Amino acid sequence: MTDSASPTSLLGRPCRRQALRTLPAQEAHVSAARHLAADLLETWSVPTSERDAAVLIVDELAANAAQYGHERMTLLLALDHDTLHIVVTDSGAAVERHRPDIAPDEHGRGTGIVQYLAQSTEIHQTRSGREVRACLRCSP
C-alpha cells in the first residue's frame, strides 16, 4: 500500500472505469504494467492511437518507478468521461535531475515523452515516495 489517496478520491468523485495494481518496483515488472494497461484500455474501448500513447506513458512512468522506487510501484488507471488518468506511485526518494555518470543520450527522455503525450502532468513527493500523474484526453 502507498499513502496516496484512494482511486476515487484522486479524481474527487467515483469513476466508472478504474483499475489499481501494485507491483514490485523492479525492471522485470515494467512489462506487466504495460500489458495490463494495453489490455485494460482495449477492454474499455479506448481508440488505438490514444491507447498507444497511454501505454507509452505507463511504460515510461513504470520504468522510472522501477529504477528509482525501492519496494513497490502502484499503477492506477481511471477513465472518466473523455479523460484517462494515469497515476504511478513508488516508494523512492526524490529523483536527482543530473546524473553525470549516465550519458544524456542513454537516459532522461522519459519525462519529456510523458509531458509531450499527456495534456497535463504532476509530480508529488509523498511521505513514502513519489506520485506521478498524467492526464490524457480520449475520444468517446
Short mmCIF file of N, CA, C and O in Angstrom, two decimals:
data_model
loop_
_atom_site.label_atom_id
_atom_site.label_comp_id
_atom_site.label_asym_id
_atom_site.label_seq_id
_atom_site.Cartn_x
_atom_site.Cartn_y
_atom_site.Cartn_z
N MET A 1 0.83 -1.19 0.00
CA MET A 1 0.00 0.00 0.00
C MET A 1 0.87 1.25 0.00
O MET A 1 1.94 1.26 0.55
N THR A 2 0.35 2.27 -0.59
CA THR A 2 1.01 3.57 -0.52
C THR A 2 0.17 4.49 0.33
O THR A 2 -0.96 4.18 0.68
N ASP A 3 0.73 5.66 0.67
CA ASP A 3 -0.05 6.58 1.47
C ASP A 3 -0.77 7.60 0.61
O ASP A 3 -1.27 8.59 1.11
N SER A 4 -0.84 7.35 -0.68
CA SER A 4 -1.59 8.27 -1.54
C SER A 4 -3.08 8.01 -1.39
O SER A 4 -3.50 7.00 -0.83
N ALA A 5 -3.86 8.91 -1.94
CA ALA A 5 -5.31 8.82 -1.82
C ALA A 5 -5.85 7.60 -2.55
O ALA A 5 -5.21 7.03 -3.41
N SER A 6 -7.06 7.22 -2.19
CA SER A 6 -7.72 6.11 -2.87
C SER A 6 -8.07 6.51 -4.29
O SER A 6 -8.13 7.69 -4.60
N PRO A 7 -8.32 5.54 -5.19
CA PRO A 7 -8.64 5.87 -6.58
C PRO A 7 -9.81 6.83 -6.72
O PRO A 7 -9.77 7.73 -7.54
N THR A 8 -10.84 6.66 -5.92
CA THR A 8 -11.99 7.54 -6.03
C THR A 8 -11.62 8.97 -5.65
O THR A 8 -11.94 9.91 -6.34
N SER A 9 -10.89 9.14 -4.55
CA SER A 9 -10.59 10.49 -4.10
C SER A 9 -9.52 11.17 -4.95
O SER A 9 -9.40 12.38 -4.92
N LEU A 10 -8.74 10.41 -5.72
CA LEU A 10 -7.78 11.04 -6.62
C LEU A 10 -8.50 11.92 -7.63
O LEU A 10 -8.01 12.96 -8.03
N LEU A 11 -9.67 11.50 -8.07
CA LEU A 11 -10.43 12.25 -9.05
C LEU A 11 -11.48 13.14 -8.38
O LEU A 11 -12.12 13.93 -9.05
N GLY A 12 -11.67 12.98 -7.10
CA GLY A 12 -12.64 13.79 -6.38
C GLY A 12 -14.07 13.28 -6.49
O GLY A 12 -14.99 13.90 -5.99
N ARG A 13 -14.26 12.16 -7.18
CA ARG A 13 -15.60 11.59 -7.34
C ARG A 13 -15.45 10.15 -7.83
O ARG A 13 -14.40 9.79 -8.35
N PRO A 14 -16.49 9.36 -7.69
CA PRO A 14 -16.41 7.99 -8.20
C PRO A 14 -16.18 7.97 -9.71
O PRO A 14 -16.63 8.87 -10.42
N CYS A 15 -15.50 6.97 -10.17
CA CYS A 15 -15.18 6.85 -11.59
C CYS A 15 -15.71 5.51 -12.09
O CYS A 15 -15.55 4.49 -11.43
N ARG A 16 -16.35 5.54 -13.28
CA ARG A 16 -16.94 4.32 -13.84
C ARG A 16 -15.91 3.23 -14.07
O ARG A 16 -16.14 2.07 -13.80
N ARG A 17 -14.78 3.60 -14.63
CA ARG A 17 -13.78 2.61 -15.01
C ARG A 17 -12.46 2.95 -14.35
O ARG A 17 -11.89 4.01 -14.61
N GLN A 18 -11.98 2.05 -13.53
CA GLN A 18 -10.69 2.25 -12.89
C GLN A 18 -10.06 0.93 -12.51
O GLN A 18 -10.77 -0.07 -12.32
N ALA A 19 -8.75 0.93 -12.44
CA ALA A 19 -8.02 -0.27 -12.06
C ALA A 19 -6.80 0.16 -11.26
O ALA A 19 -6.18 1.19 -11.57
N LEU A 20 -6.46 -0.61 -10.26
CA LEU A 20 -5.32 -0.32 -9.40
C LEU A 20 -4.52 -1.60 -9.25
O LEU A 20 -5.08 -2.66 -8.92
N ARG A 21 -3.22 -1.52 -9.50
CA ARG A 21 -2.36 -2.70 -9.40
C ARG A 21 -1.05 -2.29 -8.74
O ARG A 21 -0.44 -1.30 -9.13
N THR A 22 -0.62 -3.05 -7.74
CA THR A 22 0.66 -2.83 -7.08
C THR A 22 1.60 -3.95 -7.50
O THR A 22 1.23 -5.13 -7.48
N LEU A 23 2.81 -3.55 -7.89
CA LEU A 23 3.84 -4.49 -8.36
C LEU A 23 5.15 -4.19 -7.66
O LEU A 23 5.37 -3.06 -7.20
N PRO A 24 6.06 -5.15 -7.61
CA PRO A 24 7.41 -4.84 -7.11
C PRO A 24 8.06 -3.79 -8.00
O PRO A 24 7.88 -3.79 -9.21
N ALA A 25 8.81 -2.88 -7.39
CA ALA A 25 9.50 -1.84 -8.15
C ALA A 25 10.79 -2.42 -8.74
O ALA A 25 11.89 -2.15 -8.27
N GLN A 26 10.60 -3.24 -9.75
CA GLN A 26 11.71 -3.91 -10.42
C GLN A 26 11.49 -3.84 -11.92
O GLN A 26 10.35 -3.92 -12.39
N GLU A 27 12.58 -3.73 -12.65
CA GLU A 27 12.50 -3.61 -14.11
C GLU A 27 11.72 -4.75 -14.75
O GLU A 27 10.99 -4.55 -15.72
N ALA A 28 11.81 -5.93 -14.18
CA ALA A 28 11.11 -7.10 -14.73
C ALA A 28 9.59 -6.93 -14.71
O ALA A 28 8.89 -7.60 -15.46
N HIS A 29 9.07 -6.02 -13.89
CA HIS A 29 7.62 -5.84 -13.77
C HIS A 29 7.08 -4.67 -14.59
O HIS A 29 5.87 -4.46 -14.62
N VAL A 30 7.96 -3.95 -15.28
CA VAL A 30 7.51 -2.86 -16.14
C VAL A 30 6.64 -3.40 -17.27
O VAL A 30 5.60 -2.83 -17.59
N SER A 31 7.03 -4.51 -17.85
CA SER A 31 6.23 -5.08 -18.95
C SER A 31 4.85 -5.51 -18.46
O SER A 31 3.87 -5.41 -19.19
N ALA A 32 4.75 -5.97 -17.21
CA ALA A 32 3.44 -6.35 -16.66
C ALA A 32 2.54 -5.12 -16.57
O ALA A 32 1.35 -5.20 -16.90
N ALA A 33 3.08 -3.99 -16.14
CA ALA A 33 2.30 -2.75 -16.07
C ALA A 33 1.86 -2.33 -17.47
O ALA A 33 0.70 -1.94 -17.68
N ARG A 34 2.77 -2.43 -18.42
CA ARG A 34 2.47 -2.04 -19.80
C ARG A 34 1.37 -2.93 -20.40
O ARG A 34 0.42 -2.44 -21.01
N HIS A 35 1.48 -4.24 -20.21
CA HIS A 35 0.49 -5.17 -20.75
C HIS A 35 -0.86 -5.02 -20.06
O HIS A 35 -1.91 -5.11 -20.72
N LEU A 36 -0.84 -4.79 -18.76
CA LEU A 36 -2.09 -4.55 -18.04
C LEU A 36 -2.79 -3.33 -18.62
O LEU A 36 -3.99 -3.37 -18.91
N ALA A 37 -2.05 -2.25 -18.83
CA ALA A 37 -2.64 -1.03 -19.39
C ALA A 37 -3.19 -1.28 -20.79
O ALA A 37 -4.32 -0.89 -21.09
N ALA A 38 -2.43 -1.94 -21.63
CA ALA A 38 -2.87 -2.19 -23.01
C ALA A 38 -4.14 -3.02 -23.03
O ALA A 38 -5.10 -2.69 -23.75
N ASP A 39 -4.17 -4.08 -22.26
CA ASP A 39 -5.35 -4.96 -22.24
C ASP A 39 -6.56 -4.25 -21.67
O ASP A 39 -7.67 -4.36 -22.21
N LEU A 40 -6.38 -3.54 -20.60
CA LEU A 40 -7.48 -2.85 -19.95
C LEU A 40 -8.06 -1.75 -20.84
O LEU A 40 -9.28 -1.63 -20.99
N LEU A 41 -7.19 -0.97 -21.47
CA LEU A 41 -7.66 0.12 -22.32
C LEU A 41 -8.35 -0.41 -23.57
O LEU A 41 -9.29 0.21 -24.07
N GLU A 42 -7.92 -1.55 -24.06
CA GLU A 42 -8.64 -2.18 -25.17
C GLU A 42 -10.03 -2.62 -24.72
O GLU A 42 -11.02 -2.40 -25.42
N THR A 43 -10.11 -3.20 -23.54
CA THR A 43 -11.40 -3.61 -22.98
C THR A 43 -12.33 -2.40 -22.79
O THR A 43 -13.53 -2.50 -23.01
N TRP A 44 -11.75 -1.27 -22.41
CA TRP A 44 -12.52 -0.05 -22.20
C TRP A 44 -12.82 0.67 -23.52
O TRP A 44 -13.38 1.76 -23.52
N SER A 45 -12.42 0.10 -24.65
CA SER A 45 -12.65 0.66 -26.00
C SER A 45 -12.00 2.02 -26.22
O SER A 45 -12.53 2.86 -26.94
N VAL A 46 -10.83 2.21 -25.62
CA VAL A 46 -10.06 3.43 -25.89
C VAL A 46 -9.49 3.29 -27.29
O VAL A 46 -8.92 2.25 -27.63
N PRO A 47 -9.66 4.31 -28.15
CA PRO A 47 -9.15 4.23 -29.52
C PRO A 47 -7.66 3.92 -29.57
O PRO A 47 -6.89 4.30 -28.68
N THR A 48 -7.25 3.22 -30.62
CA THR A 48 -5.89 2.72 -30.74
C THR A 48 -4.81 3.77 -30.57
O THR A 48 -3.86 3.56 -29.82
N SER A 49 -4.93 4.92 -31.23
CA SER A 49 -3.86 5.93 -31.12
C SER A 49 -3.74 6.46 -29.70
O SER A 49 -2.64 6.67 -29.20
N GLU A 50 -4.86 6.66 -29.03
CA GLU A 50 -4.82 7.13 -27.65
C GLU A 50 -4.36 6.03 -26.71
O GLU A 50 -3.64 6.28 -25.74
N ARG A 51 -4.74 4.81 -27.01
CA ARG A 51 -4.29 3.66 -26.21
C ARG A 51 -2.77 3.52 -26.32
O ARG A 51 -2.09 3.31 -25.32
N ASP A 52 -2.24 3.66 -27.53
CA ASP A 52 -0.79 3.55 -27.73
C ASP A 52 -0.05 4.63 -26.94
O ASP A 52 0.98 4.35 -26.31
N ALA A 53 -0.57 5.85 -26.96
CA ALA A 53 0.06 6.94 -26.20
C ALA A 53 0.00 6.64 -24.70
O ALA A 53 0.99 6.83 -23.98
N ALA A 54 -1.14 6.15 -24.24
CA ALA A 54 -1.30 5.84 -22.81
C ALA A 54 -0.35 4.72 -22.39
O ALA A 54 0.26 4.79 -21.32
N VAL A 55 -0.20 3.71 -23.21
CA VAL A 55 0.69 2.59 -22.89
C VAL A 55 2.13 3.07 -22.84
O VAL A 55 2.90 2.65 -21.96
N LEU A 56 2.51 3.97 -23.72
CA LEU A 56 3.87 4.53 -23.69
C LEU A 56 4.07 5.34 -22.41
O LEU A 56 5.12 5.25 -21.77
N ILE A 57 3.07 6.10 -22.00
CA ILE A 57 3.16 6.85 -20.74
C ILE A 57 3.32 5.89 -19.57
O ILE A 57 4.20 6.08 -18.71
N VAL A 58 2.50 4.84 -19.52
CA VAL A 58 2.61 3.86 -18.45
C VAL A 58 4.00 3.23 -18.45
O VAL A 58 4.63 3.08 -17.40
N ASP A 59 4.51 2.88 -19.62
CA ASP A 59 5.83 2.27 -19.73
C ASP A 59 6.90 3.19 -19.16
O ASP A 59 7.76 2.75 -18.38
N GLU A 60 6.88 4.45 -19.55
CA GLU A 60 7.89 5.40 -19.07
C GLU A 60 7.79 5.62 -17.57
O GLU A 60 8.80 5.63 -16.86
N LEU A 61 6.57 5.80 -17.06
CA LEU A 61 6.40 6.04 -15.63
C LEU A 61 6.75 4.81 -14.81
O LEU A 61 7.37 4.91 -13.74
N ALA A 62 6.37 3.63 -15.28
CA ALA A 62 6.70 2.39 -14.57
C ALA A 62 8.22 2.14 -14.60
O ALA A 62 8.79 1.69 -13.61
N ALA A 63 8.86 2.44 -15.72
CA ALA A 63 10.31 2.28 -15.81
C ALA A 63 11.01 3.20 -14.81
O ALA A 63 11.97 2.78 -14.13
N ASN A 64 10.54 4.44 -14.69
CA ASN A 64 11.11 5.35 -13.70
C ASN A 64 10.88 4.84 -12.28
O ASN A 64 11.77 4.89 -11.44
N ALA A 65 9.66 4.35 -12.02
CA ALA A 65 9.35 3.82 -10.69
C ALA A 65 10.21 2.60 -10.38
O ALA A 65 10.67 2.44 -9.25
N ALA A 66 10.44 1.75 -11.36
CA ALA A 66 11.28 0.57 -11.16
C ALA A 66 12.73 0.96 -10.92
O ALA A 66 13.43 0.33 -10.11
N GLN A 67 13.18 2.01 -11.58
CA GLN A 67 14.56 2.44 -11.42
C GLN A 67 14.79 3.15 -10.10
O GLN A 67 15.81 2.94 -9.45
N TYR A 68 13.85 4.00 -9.69
CA TYR A 68 14.07 4.83 -8.52
C TYR A 68 13.29 4.40 -7.29
O TYR A 68 13.61 4.82 -6.18
N GLY A 69 12.26 3.59 -7.45
CA GLY A 69 11.49 3.10 -6.31
C GLY A 69 12.28 2.00 -5.62
O GLY A 69 13.13 1.36 -6.22
N HIS A 70 11.97 1.77 -4.37
CA HIS A 70 12.75 0.78 -3.63
C HIS A 70 12.00 -0.54 -3.43
O HIS A 70 12.60 -1.59 -3.53
N GLU A 71 10.72 -0.48 -3.15
CA GLU A 71 10.00 -1.70 -2.80
C GLU A 71 8.88 -2.01 -3.79
O GLU A 71 8.78 -3.12 -4.26
N ARG A 72 8.06 -1.03 -4.06
CA ARG A 72 6.86 -1.29 -4.86
C ARG A 72 6.52 -0.09 -5.73
O ARG A 72 6.99 1.02 -5.49
N MET A 73 5.68 -0.37 -6.71
CA MET A 73 5.10 0.70 -7.53
C MET A 73 3.63 0.36 -7.70
O MET A 73 3.25 -0.81 -7.74
N THR A 74 2.83 1.39 -7.77
CA THR A 74 1.39 1.21 -7.92
C THR A 74 0.93 1.95 -9.16
O THR A 74 1.30 3.12 -9.35
N LEU A 75 0.15 1.29 -9.97
CA LEU A 75 -0.40 1.88 -11.19
C LEU A 75 -1.90 2.02 -11.01
O LEU A 75 -2.59 1.05 -10.69
N LEU A 76 -2.39 3.22 -11.23
CA LEU A 76 -3.83 3.49 -11.23
C LEU A 76 -4.20 4.00 -12.61
O LEU A 76 -3.57 4.94 -13.12
N LEU A 77 -5.19 3.39 -13.22
CA LEU A 77 -5.77 3.87 -14.47
C LEU A 77 -7.23 4.17 -14.18
O LEU A 77 -7.95 3.31 -13.64
N ALA A 78 -7.67 5.36 -14.53
CA ALA A 78 -9.07 5.73 -14.31
C ALA A 78 -9.55 6.49 -15.54
O ALA A 78 -8.97 7.51 -15.92
N LEU A 79 -10.60 5.98 -16.17
CA LEU A 79 -11.19 6.62 -17.34
C LEU A 79 -12.45 7.34 -16.88
O LEU A 79 -13.39 6.71 -16.41
N ASP A 80 -12.43 8.65 -16.98
CA ASP A 80 -13.53 9.48 -16.51
C ASP A 80 -14.01 10.32 -17.68
O ASP A 80 -13.35 11.29 -18.06
N HIS A 81 -15.13 9.91 -18.27
CA HIS A 81 -15.68 10.56 -19.47
C HIS A 81 -14.63 10.54 -20.58
O HIS A 81 -14.31 9.49 -21.08
N ASP A 82 -14.04 11.68 -20.93
CA ASP A 82 -13.09 11.71 -22.05
C ASP A 82 -11.65 11.91 -21.58
O ASP A 82 -10.79 12.29 -22.36
N THR A 83 -11.36 11.64 -20.31
CA THR A 83 -10.02 11.80 -19.79
C THR A 83 -9.54 10.53 -19.12
O THR A 83 -10.24 9.95 -18.29
N LEU A 84 -8.34 10.09 -19.50
CA LEU A 84 -7.70 8.96 -18.86
C LEU A 84 -6.68 9.50 -17.87
O LEU A 84 -5.80 10.28 -18.24
N HIS A 85 -6.82 9.10 -16.61
CA HIS A 85 -5.89 9.49 -15.56
C HIS A 85 -4.94 8.31 -15.33
O HIS A 85 -5.40 7.19 -15.09
N ILE A 86 -3.66 8.58 -15.43
CA ILE A 86 -2.63 7.57 -15.19
C ILE A 86 -1.83 8.05 -13.99
O ILE A 86 -1.27 9.15 -14.02
N VAL A 87 -1.80 7.25 -12.94
CA VAL A 87 -1.08 7.63 -11.72
C VAL A 87 -0.15 6.49 -11.36
O VAL A 87 -0.59 5.35 -11.21
N VAL A 88 1.14 6.80 -11.23
CA VAL A 88 2.11 5.80 -10.80
C VAL A 88 2.78 6.32 -9.53
O VAL A 88 3.28 7.44 -9.51
N THR A 89 2.74 5.51 -8.49
CA THR A 89 3.42 5.86 -7.25
C THR A 89 4.53 4.86 -7.02
O THR A 89 4.47 3.71 -7.49
N ASP A 90 5.55 5.30 -6.31
CA ASP A 90 6.63 4.39 -5.94
C ASP A 90 7.12 4.75 -4.54
O ASP A 90 6.68 5.74 -3.97
N SER A 91 7.98 3.94 -4.02
CA SER A 91 8.48 4.12 -2.66
C SER A 91 9.89 4.70 -2.64
O SER A 91 10.62 4.50 -1.68
N GLY A 92 10.24 5.44 -3.67
CA GLY A 92 11.58 6.01 -3.76
C GLY A 92 11.65 7.43 -3.26
O GLY A 92 10.64 8.07 -2.98
N ALA A 93 12.86 7.93 -3.14
CA ALA A 93 13.10 9.31 -2.74
C ALA A 93 13.06 10.19 -3.98
O ALA A 93 12.93 9.70 -5.10
N ALA A 94 13.19 11.47 -3.78
CA ALA A 94 13.19 12.42 -4.90
C ALA A 94 14.28 12.04 -5.90
O ALA A 94 15.36 11.61 -5.52
N VAL A 95 13.99 12.22 -7.17
CA VAL A 95 14.91 11.86 -8.24
C VAL A 95 15.93 12.97 -8.44
O VAL A 95 15.58 14.14 -8.54
N GLU A 96 17.19 12.57 -8.49
CA GLU A 96 18.26 13.53 -8.80
C GLU A 96 18.16 13.86 -10.28
O GLU A 96 18.13 12.98 -11.13
N ARG A 97 18.10 15.14 -10.61
CA ARG A 97 17.89 15.56 -12.00
C ARG A 97 19.11 15.34 -12.89
O ARG A 97 18.98 14.95 -14.03
N HIS A 98 20.32 15.58 -12.38
CA HIS A 98 21.50 15.48 -13.22
C HIS A 98 22.36 14.33 -12.71
O HIS A 98 22.80 14.33 -11.57
N ARG A 99 22.59 13.34 -13.56
CA ARG A 99 23.42 12.20 -13.21
C ARG A 99 24.63 12.21 -14.14
O ARG A 99 24.55 11.78 -15.27
N PRO A 100 25.77 12.72 -13.67
CA PRO A 100 26.94 12.82 -14.54
C PRO A 100 27.49 11.47 -15.00
O PRO A 100 28.19 11.40 -16.01
N ASP A 101 27.16 10.39 -14.29
CA ASP A 101 27.67 9.07 -14.66
C ASP A 101 26.87 8.42 -15.79
O ASP A 101 27.25 7.37 -16.30
N ILE A 102 25.76 9.04 -16.22
CA ILE A 102 24.93 8.49 -17.30
C ILE A 102 24.93 9.46 -18.47
O ILE A 102 24.64 10.64 -18.32
N ALA A 103 25.28 8.94 -19.63
CA ALA A 103 25.30 9.78 -20.84
C ALA A 103 23.89 10.30 -21.13
O ALA A 103 22.92 9.54 -21.03
N PRO A 104 23.74 11.58 -21.53
CA PRO A 104 22.42 12.14 -21.77
C PRO A 104 21.65 11.46 -22.89
O PRO A 104 20.43 11.50 -22.90
N ASP A 105 22.35 10.80 -23.81
CA ASP A 105 21.64 10.12 -24.89
C ASP A 105 21.17 8.73 -24.46
O ASP A 105 20.46 8.06 -25.19
N GLU A 106 21.53 8.28 -23.26
CA GLU A 106 21.13 6.96 -22.78
C GLU A 106 19.88 7.00 -21.92
O GLU A 106 19.09 6.07 -21.91
N HIS A 107 19.69 8.04 -21.15
CA HIS A 107 18.58 8.12 -20.19
C HIS A 107 18.08 9.56 -20.13
O HIS A 107 18.70 10.47 -20.63
N GLY A 108 16.92 9.72 -19.48
CA GLY A 108 16.45 11.07 -19.20
C GLY A 108 15.39 11.60 -20.15
O GLY A 108 14.97 12.73 -20.01
N ARG A 109 14.96 10.81 -21.10
CA ARG A 109 13.95 11.30 -22.05
C ARG A 109 12.53 10.95 -21.63
O ARG A 109 11.57 11.47 -22.19
N GLY A 110 12.36 10.05 -20.68
CA GLY A 110 11.04 9.56 -20.31
C GLY A 110 10.08 10.65 -19.87
O GLY A 110 8.93 10.70 -20.30
N THR A 111 10.54 11.54 -19.01
CA THR A 111 9.68 12.62 -18.53
C THR A 111 9.26 13.52 -19.68
O THR A 111 8.10 13.93 -19.76
N GLY A 112 10.16 13.81 -20.58
CA GLY A 112 9.83 14.64 -21.75
C GLY A 112 8.81 13.97 -22.64
O GLY A 112 7.90 14.63 -23.16
N ILE A 113 8.93 12.67 -22.82
CA ILE A 113 7.95 11.92 -23.62
C ILE A 113 6.58 11.99 -22.98
O ILE A 113 5.58 12.25 -23.65
N VAL A 114 6.53 11.77 -21.67
CA VAL A 114 5.26 11.83 -20.95
C VAL A 114 4.65 13.22 -21.07
O VAL A 114 3.45 13.36 -21.35
N GLN A 115 5.45 14.26 -20.87
CA GLN A 115 4.93 15.63 -20.96
C GLN A 115 4.44 15.95 -22.36
O GLN A 115 3.47 16.69 -22.52
N TYR A 116 5.06 15.41 -23.38
CA TYR A 116 4.64 15.64 -24.76
C TYR A 116 3.30 14.97 -25.07
O TYR A 116 2.43 15.55 -25.70
N LEU A 117 3.13 13.74 -24.59
CA LEU A 117 1.93 12.96 -24.90
C LEU A 117 0.72 13.34 -24.05
O LEU A 117 -0.41 13.27 -24.51
N ALA A 118 0.96 13.71 -22.81
CA ALA A 118 -0.14 13.99 -21.88
C ALA A 118 -0.58 15.44 -21.98
O ALA A 118 0.19 16.32 -22.34
N GLN A 119 -1.84 15.68 -21.65
CA GLN A 119 -2.36 17.05 -21.60
C GLN A 119 -1.88 17.75 -20.34
O GLN A 119 -1.74 18.96 -20.31
N SER A 120 -1.64 16.97 -19.27
CA SER A 120 -1.09 17.55 -18.05
C SER A 120 -0.33 16.48 -17.29
O SER A 120 -0.62 15.28 -17.41
N THR A 121 0.66 16.92 -16.52
CA THR A 121 1.42 16.03 -15.66
C THR A 121 1.66 16.73 -14.32
O THR A 121 1.75 17.95 -14.27
N GLU A 122 1.75 15.94 -13.29
CA GLU A 122 2.07 16.45 -11.95
C GLU A 122 2.96 15.44 -11.26
O GLU A 122 2.77 14.23 -11.42
N ILE A 123 3.90 15.94 -10.48
CA ILE A 123 4.76 15.07 -9.67
C ILE A 123 4.66 15.56 -8.24
O ILE A 123 4.83 16.75 -7.97
N HIS A 124 4.37 14.62 -7.33
CA HIS A 124 4.24 14.95 -5.92
C HIS A 124 5.14 14.03 -5.11
O HIS A 124 5.16 12.82 -5.35
N GLN A 125 5.85 14.60 -4.15
CA GLN A 125 6.60 13.79 -3.20
C GLN A 125 5.65 13.50 -2.03
O GLN A 125 5.00 14.41 -1.53
N THR A 126 5.52 12.24 -1.66
CA THR A 126 4.67 11.85 -0.54
C THR A 126 5.56 11.39 0.61
O THR A 126 6.79 11.31 0.46
N ARG A 127 4.95 11.06 1.73
CA ARG A 127 5.74 10.57 2.87
C ARG A 127 6.50 9.31 2.53
O ARG A 127 7.59 9.08 3.04
N SER A 128 5.93 8.49 1.68
CA SER A 128 6.57 7.19 1.40
C SER A 128 7.16 7.08 0.01
O SER A 128 7.61 6.01 -0.38
N GLY A 129 7.17 8.15 -0.78
CA GLY A 129 7.75 8.07 -2.11
C GLY A 129 7.28 9.17 -3.03
O GLY A 129 7.08 10.30 -2.60
N ARG A 130 7.09 8.81 -4.29
CA ARG A 130 6.70 9.76 -5.33
C ARG A 130 5.38 9.34 -5.95
O ARG A 130 5.09 8.15 -6.07
N GLU A 131 4.64 10.33 -6.43
CA GLU A 131 3.41 10.07 -7.17
C GLU A 131 3.48 10.92 -8.43
O GLU A 131 3.68 12.13 -8.36
N VAL A 132 3.34 10.28 -9.57
CA VAL A 132 3.36 10.98 -10.85
C VAL A 132 2.01 10.77 -11.51
O VAL A 132 1.54 9.63 -11.66
N ARG A 133 1.37 11.88 -11.90
CA ARG A 133 0.06 11.83 -12.55
C ARG A 133 0.17 12.38 -13.96
O ARG A 133 0.81 13.40 -14.19
N ALA A 134 -0.48 11.71 -14.88
CA ALA A 134 -0.58 12.19 -16.26
C ALA A 134 -2.02 12.05 -16.70
O ALA A 134 -2.67 11.04 -16.40
N CYS A 135 -2.52 13.06 -17.38
CA CYS A 135 -3.89 13.02 -17.91
C CYS A 135 -3.82 13.06 -19.41
O CYS A 135 -3.07 13.83 -19.99
N LEU A 136 -4.62 12.21 -20.04
CA LEU A 136 -4.64 12.08 -21.49
C LEU A 136 -6.08 12.14 -21.97
O LEU A 136 -6.92 11.40 -21.44
N ARG A 137 -6.38 12.99 -22.92
CA ARG A 137 -7.74 13.06 -23.47
C ARG A 137 -7.98 11.84 -24.35
O ARG A 137 -7.12 11.43 -25.11
N CYS A 138 -9.18 11.29 -24.23
CA CYS A 138 -9.56 10.12 -25.02
C CYS A 138 -10.89 10.41 -25.70
O CYS A 138 -11.81 10.93 -25.08
N SER A 139 -10.97 10.06 -26.96
CA SER A 139 -12.24 10.22 -27.69
C SER A 139 -13.27 9.27 -27.14
O SER A 139 -12.94 8.15 -26.74
N PRO A 140 -14.53 9.68 -27.14
CA PRO A 140 -15.58 8.79 -26.64
C PRO A 140 -15.80 7.60 -27.55
O PRO A 140 -15.41 7.56 -28.67
#
